[in-house]
Short mmCIF file of C-alpha atoms in Angstrom, two decimals:
data_model
loop_
_atom_site.label_atom_id
_atom_site.label_comp_id
_atom_site.label_asym_id
_atom_site.label_seq_id
_atom_site.Cartn_x
_atom_site.Cartn_y
_atom_site.Cartn_z
CA MET A 1 11.64 6.46 18.81
CA LEU A 2 14.18 4.42 20.82
CA ARG A 3 15.67 7.60 22.31
CA ARG A 4 12.21 8.63 23.52
CA ILE A 5 11.70 5.20 25.10
CA ASN A 6 15.06 5.42 26.90
CA VAL A 7 14.20 8.85 28.31
CA ILE A 8 10.91 7.48 29.66
CA VAL A 9 12.62 4.46 31.23
CA TRP A 10 15.28 6.59 32.98
CA GLY A 11 12.60 8.99 34.22
CA VAL A 12 10.67 6.09 35.67
CA LEU A 13 13.75 4.69 37.43
CA LEU A 14 14.69 8.09 38.92
CA PHE A 15 11.16 8.60 40.18
CA ILE A 16 11.09 5.18 41.84
CA GLY A 17 14.55 5.65 43.36
CA TRP A 18 13.69 9.05 44.84
CA ASN A 19 10.50 7.78 46.45
CA LEU A 20 12.26 4.73 47.92
CA LEU A 21 14.96 6.95 49.47
CA LEU A 22 12.27 9.17 50.94
CA LEU A 23 10.48 6.16 52.35
CA PHE A 24 13.63 4.74 53.97
CA PHE A 25 14.45 8.15 55.44
CA LEU A 26 11.06 8.50 57.04
CA LEU A 27 11.01 4.94 58.34
CA GLY A 28 14.50 5.36 59.77
CA ARG A 29 13.79 8.49 61.84
CA PRO A 30 13.96 7.69 65.60
CA PRO A 31 10.73 8.38 67.49
CA ALA A 32 10.95 11.27 69.93
CA GLY A 33 9.74 9.73 73.22
CA GLY A 34 6.20 10.72 73.93
CA ASN A 35 6.17 13.09 70.96
CA PRO A 36 2.51 13.66 70.01
CA ASP A 37 3.60 14.15 66.37
CA HIS A 38 4.89 10.56 66.10
CA GLU A 39 1.47 9.10 65.30
CA GLN A 40 0.95 11.73 62.62
CA LEU A 41 4.42 10.88 61.19
CA SER A 42 3.50 7.19 61.09
CA ARG A 43 0.36 7.97 59.15
CA GLU A 44 2.40 10.04 56.68
CA VAL A 45 4.89 7.18 56.27
CA VAL A 46 2.06 4.75 55.53
CA LYS A 47 0.52 7.21 53.07
CA VAL A 48 3.85 7.69 51.24
CA ALA A 49 4.36 3.91 51.12
CA GLU A 50 0.90 3.41 49.60
CA GLU A 51 1.54 6.13 47.01
CA VAL A 52 4.89 4.60 46.09
CA GLU A 53 3.29 1.16 45.75
CA THR A 54 0.57 2.56 43.48
CA GLU A 55 3.12 4.45 41.40
CA LEU A 56 5.30 1.36 41.12
CA GLU A 57 2.34 -0.58 39.71
CA ASN A 58 1.56 2.24 37.26
CA GLN A 59 5.16 2.40 36.08
CA LYS A 60 5.28 -1.39 35.74
CA MET A 61 2.25 -1.24 33.43
CA LEU A 62 3.80 1.64 31.47
CA LEU A 63 7.03 -0.27 30.96
CA GLN A 64 5.10 -3.34 29.78
CA GLU A 65 3.19 -1.19 27.28
CA ILE A 66 6.41 0.40 26.01
CA GLN A 67 8.03 -3.01 25.62
CA GLU A 68 5.01 -4.34 23.73
CA HIS A 69 4.87 -1.41 21.31
CA ARG A 70 8.64 -1.45 20.79
CA GLY A 71 8.29 -5.03 19.55
CA LEU A 72 5.53 -3.96 17.17
CA TRP A 73 7.55 -1.02 15.87
CA ARG A 74 10.56 -3.27 15.22
CA ARG A 75 8.44 -5.69 13.23
CA GLY A 76 6.65 -2.92 11.36
CA LYS A 77 3.27 -4.36 12.47
CA ALA A 78 0.07 -2.42 13.06
CA PRO A 79 -0.94 -2.35 16.78
CA ALA A 80 -3.95 -4.53 16.09
CA ALA A 81 -4.29 -7.52 13.80
CA LEU A 82 -7.20 -9.69 12.83
CA ALA A 83 -7.10 -13.42 13.35
CA GLY A 84 -7.39 -15.86 10.46
CA GLY A 85 -5.45 -17.28 7.54
CA SER A 86 -2.42 -19.54 7.46
CA ARG A 87 0.63 -18.38 9.35
CA ALA A 88 3.52 -17.28 7.17
CA PRO A 89 6.59 -19.52 7.17
CA ALA A 90 9.52 -18.01 9.09
CA GLY A 91 11.52 -17.64 5.86
CA ASP A 92 8.85 -15.40 4.35
CA ARG A 93 9.16 -12.90 7.21
CA GLN A 94 12.89 -12.31 6.75
CA ALA A 95 12.65 -8.67 5.60
CA SER A 96 10.57 -7.29 8.47
CA ASP A 97 13.16 -4.65 9.44
CA VAL A 98 13.86 -3.26 5.96
CA VAL A 99 12.93 0.41 5.61
CA LEU A 100 10.16 0.87 3.03
CA PRO A 101 9.79 4.55 2.15
CA VAL A 102 6.59 5.96 0.71
CA LEU A 103 7.23 8.41 -2.12
CA VAL A 104 4.34 10.87 -2.57
CA ILE A 105 4.35 12.54 -6.00
CA GLY A 106 2.89 16.04 -5.69
CA CYS A 107 2.47 19.18 -7.73
CA ASP A 108 -0.20 21.83 -7.26
CA ARG A 109 -2.93 20.18 -5.19
CA PRO A 110 -3.33 21.59 -1.65
CA THR A 111 -5.68 18.62 -1.15
CA ILE A 112 -2.50 16.58 -0.73
CA ARG A 113 -3.38 17.06 2.94
CA ARG A 114 -6.01 14.32 2.63
CA CYS A 115 -3.42 11.92 1.25
CA LEU A 116 -0.82 12.74 3.91
CA ASP A 117 -3.32 12.69 6.78
CA LYS A 118 -4.32 9.10 5.98
CA LEU A 119 -0.74 7.95 5.45
CA LEU A 120 0.30 9.38 8.81
CA HIS A 121 -2.83 8.06 10.54
CA TYR A 122 -2.15 4.48 9.48
CA ARG A 123 1.66 4.54 9.51
CA PRO A 124 2.86 2.13 12.22
CA SER A 125 6.44 3.45 12.39
CA LYS A 126 8.14 6.64 11.27
CA GLU A 127 11.49 4.83 11.14
CA LEU A 128 10.35 1.88 9.01
CA TYR A 129 8.12 3.95 6.70
CA PRO A 130 9.60 7.41 6.05
CA ILE A 131 7.37 9.55 3.87
CA LEU A 132 9.11 11.57 1.15
CA VAL A 133 6.94 14.18 -0.57
CA SER A 134 8.42 15.12 -3.93
CA GLN A 135 6.89 18.33 -5.28
CA ASP A 136 6.99 19.57 -8.85
CA CYS A 137 5.39 22.80 -10.19
CA GLY A 138 6.64 25.16 -7.46
CA HIS A 139 3.07 25.76 -6.21
CA GLU A 140 3.46 27.73 -2.98
CA GLU A 141 0.10 26.94 -1.39
CA THR A 142 0.79 23.22 -1.79
CA ALA A 143 4.32 23.75 -0.44
CA ARG A 144 2.89 25.40 2.70
CA VAL A 145 0.57 22.46 3.25
CA ILE A 146 3.48 20.02 3.01
CA ALA A 147 5.64 22.19 5.31
CA SER A 148 2.90 22.17 7.95
CA TYR A 149 3.69 18.51 8.70
CA GLY A 150 7.14 19.39 10.01
CA ASP A 151 9.45 16.43 10.49
CA GLN A 152 6.65 13.89 9.99
CA VAL A 153 7.46 13.98 6.27
CA MET A 154 10.50 14.89 4.17
CA HIS A 155 9.79 17.57 1.57
CA ILE A 156 11.96 17.44 -1.55
CA ARG A 157 11.48 19.69 -4.59
CA GLN A 158 12.04 18.95 -8.25
CA PRO A 159 14.59 21.63 -9.24
CA ASP A 160 13.82 21.78 -12.99
CA LEU A 161 10.49 23.55 -13.58
CA SER A 162 11.17 24.54 -17.18
CA ASP A 163 8.96 23.63 -20.12
CA LEU A 164 10.11 20.70 -22.20
CA ARG A 165 10.58 20.50 -25.93
CA VAL A 166 7.90 18.23 -27.28
CA PRO A 167 6.80 17.24 -30.79
CA PRO A 168 4.30 19.76 -32.22
CA GLU A 169 1.53 17.20 -32.18
CA HIS A 170 2.15 16.64 -28.44
CA ARG A 171 2.01 20.29 -27.43
CA LYS A 172 -1.21 19.72 -25.48
CA PHE A 173 0.50 16.86 -23.60
CA GLN A 174 3.20 19.04 -21.99
CA GLY A 175 1.86 18.01 -18.57
CA TYR A 176 2.52 14.32 -19.25
CA TYR A 177 6.11 15.10 -20.18
CA LYS A 178 6.63 17.00 -16.93
CA ILE A 179 5.14 14.13 -14.93
CA ALA A 180 7.56 11.64 -16.50
CA ARG A 181 10.49 13.96 -15.78
CA HIS A 182 9.37 14.37 -12.18
CA TYR A 183 9.01 10.61 -11.65
CA ARG A 184 12.52 10.03 -12.95
CA TRP A 185 14.03 12.69 -10.70
CA ALA A 186 12.08 11.59 -7.61
CA LEU A 187 12.86 7.90 -8.00
CA ASN A 188 16.54 8.71 -8.51
CA GLN A 189 16.42 10.59 -5.21
CA VAL A 190 14.88 7.61 -3.44
CA PHE A 191 17.25 4.98 -4.79
CA HIS A 192 20.48 6.85 -5.54
CA THR A 193 20.53 9.75 -3.05
CA PHE A 194 18.80 8.11 -0.09
CA LYS A 195 19.81 4.58 -1.15
CA TYR A 196 16.63 2.72 -0.21
CA GLN A 197 16.16 -0.89 -1.36
CA ALA A 198 12.53 -0.47 -2.41
CA ALA A 199 9.85 2.21 -2.54
CA VAL A 200 6.08 2.50 -2.49
CA ILE A 201 4.88 5.23 -4.85
CA VAL A 202 1.59 7.09 -4.43
CA GLU A 203 0.29 10.24 -6.04
CA ASP A 204 -1.08 13.18 -4.11
CA ASP A 205 -4.71 12.35 -4.89
CA LEU A 206 -4.72 8.86 -3.35
CA GLU A 207 -6.24 7.82 -0.04
CA VAL A 208 -4.92 4.63 1.54
CA ALA A 209 -6.57 1.75 3.40
CA PRO A 210 -5.93 0.82 7.06
CA ASP A 211 -3.68 -2.11 6.07
CA PHE A 212 -1.81 -0.27 3.29
CA PHE A 213 1.58 -0.53 5.04
CA GLU A 214 0.95 -4.11 6.16
CA TYR A 215 0.10 -5.09 2.58
CA PHE A 216 3.34 -3.82 1.08
CA ARG A 217 5.46 -5.08 3.99
CA ALA A 218 4.16 -8.61 3.35
CA LEU A 219 4.75 -8.44 -0.41
CA PHE A 220 8.30 -7.09 -0.24
CA PRO A 221 9.91 -10.55 0.37
CA LEU A 222 7.86 -11.97 -2.50
CA LEU A 223 9.32 -9.42 -4.93
CA LEU A 224 12.79 -10.35 -3.74
CA GLU A 225 12.24 -14.08 -4.15
CA ASP A 226 10.24 -14.35 -7.39
CA PRO A 227 11.99 -12.89 -10.47
CA SER A 228 8.76 -13.24 -12.47
CA LEU A 229 7.30 -10.38 -10.37
CA TRP A 230 8.32 -6.77 -10.92
CA CYS A 231 5.81 -4.82 -8.87
CA ALA A 232 3.10 -4.99 -6.24
CA SER A 233 0.10 -2.69 -6.60
CA ALA A 234 -2.62 -1.60 -4.20
CA TRP A 235 -5.08 -1.17 -7.06
CA ASN A 236 -7.72 -3.36 -8.73
CA ASP A 237 -8.76 -1.84 -12.06
CA ASN A 238 -12.13 -3.61 -11.80
CA GLY A 239 -12.49 -2.80 -8.11
CA LYS A 240 -15.96 -1.26 -8.03
CA GLU A 241 -17.86 -2.35 -4.94
CA GLN A 242 -20.35 -4.56 -6.79
CA MET A 243 -17.50 -6.27 -8.67
CA VAL A 244 -15.38 -7.40 -5.71
CA ASP A 245 -15.91 -9.87 -2.90
CA THR A 246 -15.73 -7.64 0.18
CA GLN A 247 -15.91 -10.76 2.37
CA GLN A 248 -12.47 -11.78 1.07
CA PRO A 249 -10.30 -8.70 1.59
CA GLU A 250 -7.28 -10.99 1.99
CA ALA A 251 -7.55 -12.33 -1.59
CA LEU A 252 -4.59 -11.44 -3.84
CA TYR A 253 -3.90 -12.19 -7.51
CA ARG A 254 -1.13 -12.07 -10.05
CA THR A 255 -1.75 -9.74 -12.99
CA ASP A 256 0.13 -9.14 -16.24
CA PHE A 257 -1.24 -5.58 -16.39
CA PHE A 258 0.73 -2.84 -14.62
CA PRO A 259 -1.91 -1.21 -12.37
CA GLY A 260 0.03 1.67 -10.78
CA LEU A 261 -1.99 3.83 -8.34
CA GLY A 262 -0.05 2.88 -5.24
CA TRP A 263 2.72 0.48 -6.20
CA MET A 264 6.05 -0.87 -5.01
CA LEU A 265 9.21 -1.60 -6.96
CA LEU A 266 12.72 -2.67 -6.03
CA LYS A 267 15.88 -0.65 -6.57
CA ALA A 268 17.15 -3.27 -9.02
CA THR A 269 14.04 -2.80 -11.15
CA TRP A 270 14.52 0.96 -11.18
CA GLU A 271 18.15 0.58 -12.25
CA GLU A 272 16.90 -1.46 -15.20
CA LEU A 273 14.22 1.07 -16.18
CA GLU A 274 15.89 4.42 -15.47
CA PRO A 275 18.37 4.50 -18.41
CA LYS A 276 15.52 4.13 -20.92
CA TRP A 277 12.83 6.07 -19.02
CA PRO A 278 10.38 7.64 -21.49
CA GLY A 279 9.76 11.33 -22.09
CA ALA A 280 6.01 10.99 -21.43
CA PHE A 281 3.18 8.54 -20.74
CA TRP A 282 5.41 6.51 -18.42
CA ASP A 283 2.61 4.22 -17.16
CA ASP A 284 1.65 2.98 -20.64
CA TRP A 285 5.36 2.62 -21.41
CA MET A 286 5.59 0.29 -18.39
CA ARG A 287 2.82 -1.83 -19.95
CA SER A 288 4.70 -2.43 -23.19
CA PRO A 289 6.18 -5.92 -23.79
CA ALA A 290 9.73 -4.51 -23.95
CA GLN A 291 9.52 -3.28 -20.34
CA ARG A 292 7.23 -5.92 -18.84
CA ARG A 293 9.25 -8.82 -20.27
CA ASP A 294 6.56 -11.33 -19.31
CA ARG A 295 6.72 -10.27 -15.67
CA SER A 296 3.69 -9.77 -13.47
CA CYS A 297 2.49 -7.70 -10.53
CA ILE A 298 0.47 -8.59 -7.45
CA ARG A 299 -2.88 -6.86 -7.04
CA PRO A 300 -5.65 -7.18 -4.42
CA GLU A 301 -9.28 -8.23 -4.70
CA VAL A 302 -10.26 -5.05 -2.83
CA SER A 303 -8.15 -1.97 -3.55
CA ARG A 304 -5.89 -0.52 -0.87
CA THR A 305 -6.01 2.92 -2.50
CA MET A 306 -8.73 5.11 -3.92
CA THR A 307 -8.42 8.34 -5.85
CA PHE A 308 -10.19 11.57 -4.95
CA GLY A 309 -8.43 13.67 -7.60
CA ARG A 310 -10.77 14.64 -10.39
CA LYS A 311 -8.52 17.58 -11.27
CA GLY A 312 -5.38 16.65 -13.22
CA VAL A 313 -3.70 16.55 -16.59
CA SER A 314 -6.49 14.30 -17.91
CA ASN A 315 -9.10 16.95 -17.01
CA GLY A 316 -11.28 14.51 -15.07
CA GLN A 317 -11.47 12.07 -17.96
CA PHE A 318 -12.33 8.61 -16.70
CA PHE A 319 -12.85 9.76 -13.10
CA ASP A 320 -16.60 10.36 -13.16
CA GLN A 321 -17.39 7.17 -15.06
CA HIS A 322 -15.11 4.81 -13.19
CA LEU A 323 -12.44 5.86 -10.70
CA LYS A 324 -14.68 7.40 -8.09
CA PHE A 325 -16.58 4.10 -7.71
CA ILE A 326 -13.55 2.00 -6.70
CA LYS A 327 -14.11 0.34 -3.33
CA LEU A 328 -11.44 1.12 -0.71
CA ASN A 329 -10.78 -1.72 1.72
CA ASP A 330 -11.83 -0.83 5.27
CA ARG A 331 -10.75 -3.98 7.16
CA PHE A 332 -7.24 -4.63 8.48
CA VAL A 333 -5.79 -7.87 7.11
CA PRO A 334 -2.61 -9.14 8.87
CA PHE A 335 -0.85 -9.99 5.61
CA THR A 336 2.55 -10.42 7.27
CA GLN A 337 1.09 -13.31 9.26
CA LEU A 338 -0.32 -15.08 6.20
CA ASP A 339 1.36 -17.58 3.89
CA LEU A 340 1.52 -15.80 0.52
CA SER A 341 3.69 -18.39 -1.21
CA TYR A 342 0.67 -19.40 -3.34
CA LEU A 343 1.41 -16.25 -5.36
CA LYS A 344 4.77 -17.54 -6.56
CA LYS A 345 4.68 -18.33 -10.25
CA GLU A 346 5.26 -22.08 -10.14
CA ARG A 347 2.41 -22.63 -7.68
CA TYR A 348 0.03 -20.01 -9.08
CA ASP A 349 0.41 -21.15 -12.70
CA LEU A 350 -0.55 -24.66 -11.65
CA ALA A 351 -3.51 -23.85 -9.39
CA PHE A 352 -5.11 -20.81 -11.05
CA PRO A 353 -5.78 -22.30 -14.54
CA GLN A 354 -7.13 -25.46 -12.93
CA GLN A 355 -9.53 -23.38 -10.92
CA VAL A 356 -10.64 -21.28 -13.89
CA TYR A 357 -11.08 -24.07 -16.42
CA GLY A 358 -12.60 -26.37 -13.84
CA VAL A 359 -15.80 -24.31 -13.49
CA PRO A 360 -18.78 -24.46 -15.88
CA ALA A 361 -18.80 -22.24 -18.96
CA VAL A 362 -21.88 -20.04 -19.46
CA ARG A 363 -22.96 -17.47 -21.99
CA VAL A 364 -23.15 -13.77 -21.21
CA GLU A 365 -26.90 -13.79 -21.78
CA GLU A 366 -27.33 -16.51 -19.16
CA LEU A 367 -25.45 -14.42 -16.64
CA GLN A 368 -27.48 -11.33 -17.42
CA ARG A 369 -30.72 -13.30 -16.96
CA ASN A 370 -29.30 -14.85 -13.77
CA GLU A 371 -29.84 -18.35 -15.09
CA GLN A 372 -28.22 -21.32 -13.31
CA ALA A 373 -28.07 -19.21 -10.16
CA GLY A 374 -26.84 -22.22 -8.19
CA LEU A 375 -23.45 -21.97 -9.91
CA ARG A 376 -21.41 -19.69 -7.68
CA GLN A 377 -18.36 -19.71 -10.00
CA VAL A 378 -18.61 -19.62 -13.79
CA ARG A 379 -16.48 -18.98 -16.85
CA VAL A 380 -17.29 -16.82 -19.86
CA GLN A 381 -15.04 -17.63 -22.80
CA TYR A 382 -13.86 -15.16 -25.44
CA SER A 383 -11.70 -15.90 -28.46
CA THR A 384 -11.16 -12.60 -30.29
CA ARG A 385 -10.46 -8.98 -29.45
CA ASP A 386 -14.00 -8.02 -30.43
CA THR A 387 -15.67 -10.69 -28.31
CA PHE A 388 -13.52 -9.68 -25.33
CA LYS A 389 -14.59 -6.07 -25.69
CA ALA A 390 -18.26 -6.96 -26.22
CA PHE A 391 -18.39 -9.30 -23.21
CA SER A 392 -16.50 -6.84 -21.03
CA LYS A 393 -18.94 -4.02 -21.80
CA ALA A 394 -21.91 -6.28 -21.21
CA LEU A 395 -20.60 -7.34 -17.78
CA GLY A 396 -19.23 -3.98 -16.65
CA VAL A 397 -15.55 -4.92 -16.91
CA MET A 398 -12.99 -2.44 -18.23
CA ASP A 399 -12.60 -3.31 -21.91
CA ASP A 400 -9.38 -1.53 -22.89
CA LEU A 401 -6.22 -3.46 -23.70
CA LYS A 402 -2.57 -2.38 -23.60
CA SER A 403 -0.40 -4.41 -25.97
CA GLY A 404 -3.08 -7.07 -25.82
CA VAL A 405 -3.17 -7.29 -21.99
CA PRO A 406 -6.56 -6.65 -20.34
CA ARG A 407 -6.73 -4.66 -17.13
CA ALA A 408 -6.31 -6.93 -14.07
CA GLY A 409 -5.78 -9.89 -16.42
CA TYR A 410 -3.46 -12.84 -15.93
CA ARG A 411 -2.82 -15.28 -18.78
CA GLY A 412 -5.67 -13.46 -20.50
CA ILE A 413 -8.07 -14.20 -17.61
CA VAL A 414 -9.98 -11.42 -15.86
CA THR A 415 -11.80 -12.34 -12.66
CA PHE A 416 -14.54 -10.31 -10.96
CA MET A 417 -17.90 -10.57 -9.20
CA TYR A 418 -21.15 -10.26 -11.14
CA ARG A 419 -24.44 -10.24 -9.22
CA GLY A 420 -22.86 -12.14 -6.36
CA ARG A 421 -21.10 -14.76 -8.51
CA ARG A 422 -17.42 -15.24 -9.25
CA VAL A 423 -16.86 -14.88 -13.00
CA TYR A 424 -13.74 -15.70 -15.01
CA LEU A 425 -13.67 -13.94 -18.38
CA ALA A 426 -11.14 -16.21 -20.06
CA PRO A 427 -9.61 -17.16 -23.41
CA PRO A 428 -9.62 -20.82 -24.56
CA LYS A 429 -7.67 -23.26 -22.40
CA ASP A 430 -4.96 -23.59 -25.07
CA TRP A 431 -4.14 -19.85 -24.88
CA THR A 432 -0.55 -19.27 -26.00
CA GLY A 433 0.10 -15.62 -25.21
CA TYR A 434 -0.95 -12.00 -25.74
CA ASP A 435 -1.41 -10.51 -29.18
CA PRO A 436 0.04 -6.95 -29.09
CA SER A 437 -2.23 -5.97 -31.98
CA TRP A 438 -5.19 -6.21 -29.56
CA SER A 439 -5.16 -2.57 -28.46
#
C-alpha cells in the first residue's frame, strides 16, 4: 500500500515539474519583432499556464486524499464512522497497529465466495487484516473459487486428508473429528508458522457485518488487559431480530458461554489449549469448566456474523429452526472510538448485577399477557434447571445448557428483548456458581 502511494506521489511531482519547465521555456522565448505568430504564442502560454494551475489544484486534492486515507489505513479504521458514544481513553487504543489476521476455515463449499466477498468488501486494510483461507477436504471446485481471489487472500491447505480412527460408536461423527484436526493444524499455522499475536476465526458459511473488523480491533486491547477474558465473539446466541434491541447496536456484554461463530483469541490462549486439543467436538470442549476456568467472552447485542450454511456435518440440524433468523448488524459502530472499559470484570461485576436485581420481578405469564406494560425492564427469576428450561421455552430463549452455563449467560443471567421490553432471566441474587449437572 505504501509503495503504491509513493509511486503516485513521485508521478505527481514529475508531472508538475515537467509542466513548470515547459511554462518557463515558453515564457522565456524572445519575441520575434513584428512576428504575427507572437500573439498566438502568448495565447498558448496563457492556456498552458491555466492548465498547469488546474492540474496543480487537482494534484493537491489527490495528495490530501492520499494522506487522509493513509492515516486511516495506519489506524485500521473504516473510512467512515458514526458519531456518538464516549471517546476511548488513549491507553485503550494502544494496539491500533497490530496485525489481526482473519482465518477462514473451509472445506467443500464453493459458496465460500459469499463469505470472502463480504470480508474483502468491508476490510479496511490488507496489511492490518490479512485473510488466510485454510482448506480441508481437497475439494477442487472450492479450491478454484479461493484461487480466483489471487493475492487478496492467502490459500493454505490442510495436508492430512486421511480418515481418522474413531471409537465404533462415533463412526457417524467422522466429520467432527476431521474438523477438530483441521482447526488444530490451521491455528498452529497462524500462531507458530506466521507468528501472529491474535486471530479472528470464521467458518466458510459466515457473512460479516460492516463493522466486523472495527469490532475486533476495539476488543483486542481488552483481551490483553483483562485476564478474566479469553475470547471475543461476533455472535449472540439469542440474536433473533425480535429478541435484540436494534437501536443499540453498540451494546456489548460479558458471557460465560463460548459462542464461537466469528471469534478472536490470543496466541497465549492457543498455546494453553493446543497441547490438550480434543479429537472432536472442539466447541463443546471449549465450554467445559476445565478449559473455561471461570473466564468469559465478550459478545454483542446484535450479531456481527450470520450463517448461510445449511449444509454441513450437522445436516442442517438447528439451522431451519434458529440460525437463519439471527439478525446481522447493518450499522457501522465506531467501537475503537468508544470507551469499552465498562466490560472489564471489576467494573462489570459491580454494575451489571445492580442493574439486573434493581428492576422489578415479574412472572412469565404476566409477560406473555403484556401486563405492567409501563415497565420497560423486568426480571424473571428461575431457581432450578427445570424452571430455567420452562421459562426459556416460554419466552423464546435458547434453553440448552453446557456444563450448567446457559447460552449468552453471565453469572447465570440471560438478557434479551421480549415484545419490546428488556428482560433478565436470572437466578436468585445469592447465586453462587454454575452446577455442571445442569446439562
